[in-house]
CSV table of C-alpha atoms in Angstrom, one decimal:
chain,number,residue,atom,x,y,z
A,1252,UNK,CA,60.5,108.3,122.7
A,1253,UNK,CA,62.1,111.2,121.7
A,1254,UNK,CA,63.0,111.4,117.9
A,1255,UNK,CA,64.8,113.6,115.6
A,1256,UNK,CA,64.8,113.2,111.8
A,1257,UNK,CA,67.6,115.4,109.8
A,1258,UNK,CA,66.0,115.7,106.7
A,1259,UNK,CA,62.6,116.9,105.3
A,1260,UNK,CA,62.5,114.8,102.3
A,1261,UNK,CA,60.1,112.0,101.7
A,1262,UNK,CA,61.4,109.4,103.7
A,1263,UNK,CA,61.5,112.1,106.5
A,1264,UNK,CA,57.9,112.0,105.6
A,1265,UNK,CA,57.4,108.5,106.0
A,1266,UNK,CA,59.3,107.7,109.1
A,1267,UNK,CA,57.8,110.4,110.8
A,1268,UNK,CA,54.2,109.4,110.2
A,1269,UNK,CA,55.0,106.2,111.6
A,1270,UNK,CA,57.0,107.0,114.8
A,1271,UNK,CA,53.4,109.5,115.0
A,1272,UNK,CA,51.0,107.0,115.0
A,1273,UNK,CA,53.4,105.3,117.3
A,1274,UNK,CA,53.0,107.4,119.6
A,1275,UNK,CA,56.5,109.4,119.5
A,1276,UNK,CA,57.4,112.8,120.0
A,1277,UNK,CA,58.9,114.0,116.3
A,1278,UNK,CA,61.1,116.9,115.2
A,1279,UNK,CA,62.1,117.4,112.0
A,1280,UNK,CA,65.3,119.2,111.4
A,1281,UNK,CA,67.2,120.2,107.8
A,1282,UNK,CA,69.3,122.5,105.7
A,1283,UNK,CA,66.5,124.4,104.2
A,1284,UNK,CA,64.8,125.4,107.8
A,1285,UNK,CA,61.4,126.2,105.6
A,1286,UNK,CA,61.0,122.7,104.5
A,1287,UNK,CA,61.3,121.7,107.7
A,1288,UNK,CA,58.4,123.8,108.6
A,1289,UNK,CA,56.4,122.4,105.6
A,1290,UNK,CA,57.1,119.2,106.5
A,1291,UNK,CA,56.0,119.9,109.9
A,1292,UNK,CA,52.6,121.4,108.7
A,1293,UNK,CA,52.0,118.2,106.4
A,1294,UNK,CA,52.5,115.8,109.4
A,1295,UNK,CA,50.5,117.8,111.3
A,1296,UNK,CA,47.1,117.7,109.1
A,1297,UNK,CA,48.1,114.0,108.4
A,1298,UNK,CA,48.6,112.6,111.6
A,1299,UNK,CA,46.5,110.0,113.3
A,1300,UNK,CA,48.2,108.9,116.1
A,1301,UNK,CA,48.9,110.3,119.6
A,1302,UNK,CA,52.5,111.7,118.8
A,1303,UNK,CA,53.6,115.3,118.9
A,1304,UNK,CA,55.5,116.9,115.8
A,1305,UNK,CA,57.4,120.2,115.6
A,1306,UNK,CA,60.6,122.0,114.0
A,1307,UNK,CA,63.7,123.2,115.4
A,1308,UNK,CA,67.2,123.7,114.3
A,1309,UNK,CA,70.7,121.0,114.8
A,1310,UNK,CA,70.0,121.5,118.7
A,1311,UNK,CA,67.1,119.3,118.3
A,1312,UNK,CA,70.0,116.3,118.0
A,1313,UNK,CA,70.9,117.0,121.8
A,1314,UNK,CA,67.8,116.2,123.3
A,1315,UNK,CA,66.7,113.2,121.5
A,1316,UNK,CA,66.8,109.4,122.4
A,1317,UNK,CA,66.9,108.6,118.6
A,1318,UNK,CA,68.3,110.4,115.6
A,1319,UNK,CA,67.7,109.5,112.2
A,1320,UNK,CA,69.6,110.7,109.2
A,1321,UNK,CA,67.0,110.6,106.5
A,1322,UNK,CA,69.7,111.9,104.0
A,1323,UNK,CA,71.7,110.4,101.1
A,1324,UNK,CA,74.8,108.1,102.1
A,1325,UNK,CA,77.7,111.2,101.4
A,1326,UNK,CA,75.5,113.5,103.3
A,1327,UNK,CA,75.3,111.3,106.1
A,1328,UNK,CA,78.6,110.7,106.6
A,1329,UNK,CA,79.7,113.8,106.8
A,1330,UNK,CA,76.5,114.2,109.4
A,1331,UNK,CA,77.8,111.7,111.4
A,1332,UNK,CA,81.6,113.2,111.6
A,1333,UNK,CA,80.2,116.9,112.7
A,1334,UNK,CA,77.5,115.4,115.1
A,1335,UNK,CA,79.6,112.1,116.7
A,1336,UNK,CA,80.6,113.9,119.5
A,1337,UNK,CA,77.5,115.4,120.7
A,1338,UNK,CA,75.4,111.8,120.1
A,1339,UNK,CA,77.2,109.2,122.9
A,1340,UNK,CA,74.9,106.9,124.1
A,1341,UNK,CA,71.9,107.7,121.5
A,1342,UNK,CA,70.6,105.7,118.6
A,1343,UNK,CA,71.9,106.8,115.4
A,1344,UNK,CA,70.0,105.4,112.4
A,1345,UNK,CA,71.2,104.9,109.0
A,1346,UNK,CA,68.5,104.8,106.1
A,1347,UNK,CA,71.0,105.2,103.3
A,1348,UNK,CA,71.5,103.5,100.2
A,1349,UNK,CA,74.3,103.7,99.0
A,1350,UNK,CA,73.8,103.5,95.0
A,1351,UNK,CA,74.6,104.8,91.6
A,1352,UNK,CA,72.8,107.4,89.0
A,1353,UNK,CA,71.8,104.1,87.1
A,1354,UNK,CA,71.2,101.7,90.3
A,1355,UNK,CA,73.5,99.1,88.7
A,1356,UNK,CA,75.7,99.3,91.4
A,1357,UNK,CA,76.5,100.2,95.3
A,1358,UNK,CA,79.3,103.0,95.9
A,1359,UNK,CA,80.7,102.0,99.3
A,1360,UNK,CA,84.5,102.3,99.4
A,1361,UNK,CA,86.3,99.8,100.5
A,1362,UNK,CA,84.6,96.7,99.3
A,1363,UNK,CA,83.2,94.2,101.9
A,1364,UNK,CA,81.8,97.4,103.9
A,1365,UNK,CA,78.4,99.1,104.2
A,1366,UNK,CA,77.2,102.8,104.7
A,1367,UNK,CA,76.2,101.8,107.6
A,1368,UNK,CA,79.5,101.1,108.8
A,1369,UNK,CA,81.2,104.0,107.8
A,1370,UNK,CA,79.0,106.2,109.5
A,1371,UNK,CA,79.6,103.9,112.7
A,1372,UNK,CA,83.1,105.1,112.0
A,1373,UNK,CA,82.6,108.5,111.2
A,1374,UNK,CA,80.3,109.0,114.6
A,1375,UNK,CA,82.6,107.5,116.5
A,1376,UNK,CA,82.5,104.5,119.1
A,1377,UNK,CA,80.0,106.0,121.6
A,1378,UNK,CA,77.5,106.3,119.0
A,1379,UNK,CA,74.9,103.1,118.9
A,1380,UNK,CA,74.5,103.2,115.3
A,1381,UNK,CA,71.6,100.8,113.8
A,1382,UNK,CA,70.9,100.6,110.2
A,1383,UNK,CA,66.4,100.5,109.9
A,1384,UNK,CA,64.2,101.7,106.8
A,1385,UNK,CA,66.6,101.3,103.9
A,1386,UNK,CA,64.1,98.6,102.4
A,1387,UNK,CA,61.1,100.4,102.4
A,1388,UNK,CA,60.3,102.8,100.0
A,1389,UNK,CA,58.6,106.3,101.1
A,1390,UNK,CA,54.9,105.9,100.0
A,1391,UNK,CA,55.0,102.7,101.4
A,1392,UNK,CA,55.9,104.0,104.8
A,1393,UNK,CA,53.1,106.5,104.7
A,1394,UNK,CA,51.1,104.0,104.5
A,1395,UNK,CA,52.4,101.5,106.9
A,1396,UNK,CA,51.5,98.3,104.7
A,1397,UNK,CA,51.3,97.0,100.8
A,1398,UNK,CA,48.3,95.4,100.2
A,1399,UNK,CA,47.0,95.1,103.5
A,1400,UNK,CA,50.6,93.6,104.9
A,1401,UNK,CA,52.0,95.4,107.4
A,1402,UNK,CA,56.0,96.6,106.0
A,1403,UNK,CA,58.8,94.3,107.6
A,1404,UNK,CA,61.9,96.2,108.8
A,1405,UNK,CA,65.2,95.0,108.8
A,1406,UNK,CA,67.5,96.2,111.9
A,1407,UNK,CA,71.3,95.9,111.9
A,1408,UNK,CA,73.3,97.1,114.5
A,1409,UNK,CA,76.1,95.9,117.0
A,1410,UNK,CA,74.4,97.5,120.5
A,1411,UNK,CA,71.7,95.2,121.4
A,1412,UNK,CA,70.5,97.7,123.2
A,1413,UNK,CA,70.1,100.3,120.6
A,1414,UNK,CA,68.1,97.1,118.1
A,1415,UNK,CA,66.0,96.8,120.7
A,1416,UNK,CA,65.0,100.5,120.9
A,1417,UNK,CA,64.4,100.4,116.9
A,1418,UNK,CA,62.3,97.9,117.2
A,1419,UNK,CA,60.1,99.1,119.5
A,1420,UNK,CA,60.1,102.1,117.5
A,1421,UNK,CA,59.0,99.9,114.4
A,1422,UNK,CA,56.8,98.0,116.1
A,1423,UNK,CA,54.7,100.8,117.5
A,1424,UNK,CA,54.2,102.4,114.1
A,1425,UNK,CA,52.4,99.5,112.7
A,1426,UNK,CA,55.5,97.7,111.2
A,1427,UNK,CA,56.9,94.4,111.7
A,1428,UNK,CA,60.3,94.8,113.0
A,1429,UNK,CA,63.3,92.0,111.8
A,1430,UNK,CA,66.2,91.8,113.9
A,1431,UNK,CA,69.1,90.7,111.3
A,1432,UNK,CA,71.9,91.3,114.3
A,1433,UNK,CA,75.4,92.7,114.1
A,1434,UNK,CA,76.2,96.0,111.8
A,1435,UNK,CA,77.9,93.9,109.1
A,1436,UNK,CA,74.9,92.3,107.8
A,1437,UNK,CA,73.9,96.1,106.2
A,1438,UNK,CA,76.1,95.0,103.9
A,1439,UNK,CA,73.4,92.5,102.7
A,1440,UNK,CA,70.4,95.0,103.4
A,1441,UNK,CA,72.0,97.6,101.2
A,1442,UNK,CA,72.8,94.6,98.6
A,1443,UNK,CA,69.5,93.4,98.3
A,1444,UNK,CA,68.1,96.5,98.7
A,1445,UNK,CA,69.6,97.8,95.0
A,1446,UNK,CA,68.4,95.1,93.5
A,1447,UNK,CA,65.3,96.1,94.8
A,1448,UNK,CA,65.5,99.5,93.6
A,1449,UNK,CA,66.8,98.2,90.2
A,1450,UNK,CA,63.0,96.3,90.0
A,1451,UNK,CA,61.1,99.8,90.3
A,1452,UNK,CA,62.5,100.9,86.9
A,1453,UNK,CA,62.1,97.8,84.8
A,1454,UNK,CA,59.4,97.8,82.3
A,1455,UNK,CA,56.2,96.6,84.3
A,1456,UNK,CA,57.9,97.7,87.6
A,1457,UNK,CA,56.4,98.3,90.8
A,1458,UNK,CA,56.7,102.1,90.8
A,1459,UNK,CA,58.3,102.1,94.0
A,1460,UNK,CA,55.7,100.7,95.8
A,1461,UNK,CA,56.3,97.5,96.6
A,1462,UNK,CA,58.0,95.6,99.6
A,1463,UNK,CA,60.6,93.3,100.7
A,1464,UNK,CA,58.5,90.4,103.0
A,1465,UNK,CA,60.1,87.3,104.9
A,1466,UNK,CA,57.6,85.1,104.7
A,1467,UNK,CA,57.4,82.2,107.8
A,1468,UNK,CA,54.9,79.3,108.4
């Protein structure tokens, strides 16, 4: 597949190295075209799987099968309003947590909503917007696994379609894809998702490497 990142920021990092080693063709876009290109050099050393990585500018968005806003919640929104119109029929994908300074809280306004489906909103109804990778913490993707166990994903979205595109993206990186269903349960993603954030900072915390893992016999 065909997949643009906005963003050249650490998760940027780590969901490109896994759609690499999937396999995927990669282009990172962002504000600061130089990071981009840095970005872009880092993957390129890095990389150890048969995927293709390069930079471009916004027109990357046009010829991609998947964009992925690796970029804070307001920053996506606001991403998803100006490119909506151009994105019918792609996969949009929300990483976004929506949280405060002091993680005691989410920001989404109104209540019983998610990022995830406000940038549904914003984008428009032709957009197939899926909500992937807000549980996993950047290191963590770089790696692929915490402590030999390979990272579960949790998808959300309302196009089947489009949740069965993310998780063969997920899958081919290494990851273990989770199929939660409809858009509304980001609500619970981004929920649990703080309080795992919250965990990092506690005294004996995980510094942000750990994972969320459904266990099954």
């Amino acid at each position: 597949m065909k997949i643009t990142i906005i963003g050249a920021g650490n998760m940027a990092r780590g969901i490109a190295t896994r759609a690499l080693a999937g396999g995927h063709t990669v282009t990172i876009t962002a504000k600061d075209p130089g990071k981009a290109v840095l970005l872009v050099d880092e993957l390129r050393e890095q990389a150890d799987g048969a995927g293709r990585v390069g930079a471009a500018d916004e027109s990357a968005v046009d010829q991609a099968d998947i964009v992925v806003l690796a970029v804070p919640f307001d920053a996506a929104r606001q991403l998803a309003t100006s490119y909506g119109p151009r994105l019918g029929g792609k996969v949009l994908i929300d990483i976004s947590n929506p949280v405060d300074a002091s993680l005691d809280a989410l920001v989404v306004a109104p209540d019983h909503t998610s990022a995830a489906e406000q940038i549904a909103e914003a984008a428009g109804a032709e957009v197939r917007v899926v909500k992937a990778f807000n549980t996993t913490f950047a290191t963590t993707l770089v790696a692929g696994q915490v402590n030999g166990t390979p990272l579960d994903v949790f998808i959300a979205g309302d196009d089947q379609g489009a949740r069965k595109e993310v998780v063969e993206l997920v899958a081919s990186g290494g990851l273990n894809p989770v199929d939660v269903g409809a858009l509304e349960h980001a609500r619970q993603l981004e929920g649990f998702q703080l309080l795992h954030m919250a965990l990092q900072l506690r005294d004996g915390g995980h510094g942000w490497a750990s994972t969320i893992k459904i266990v099954a016999p």
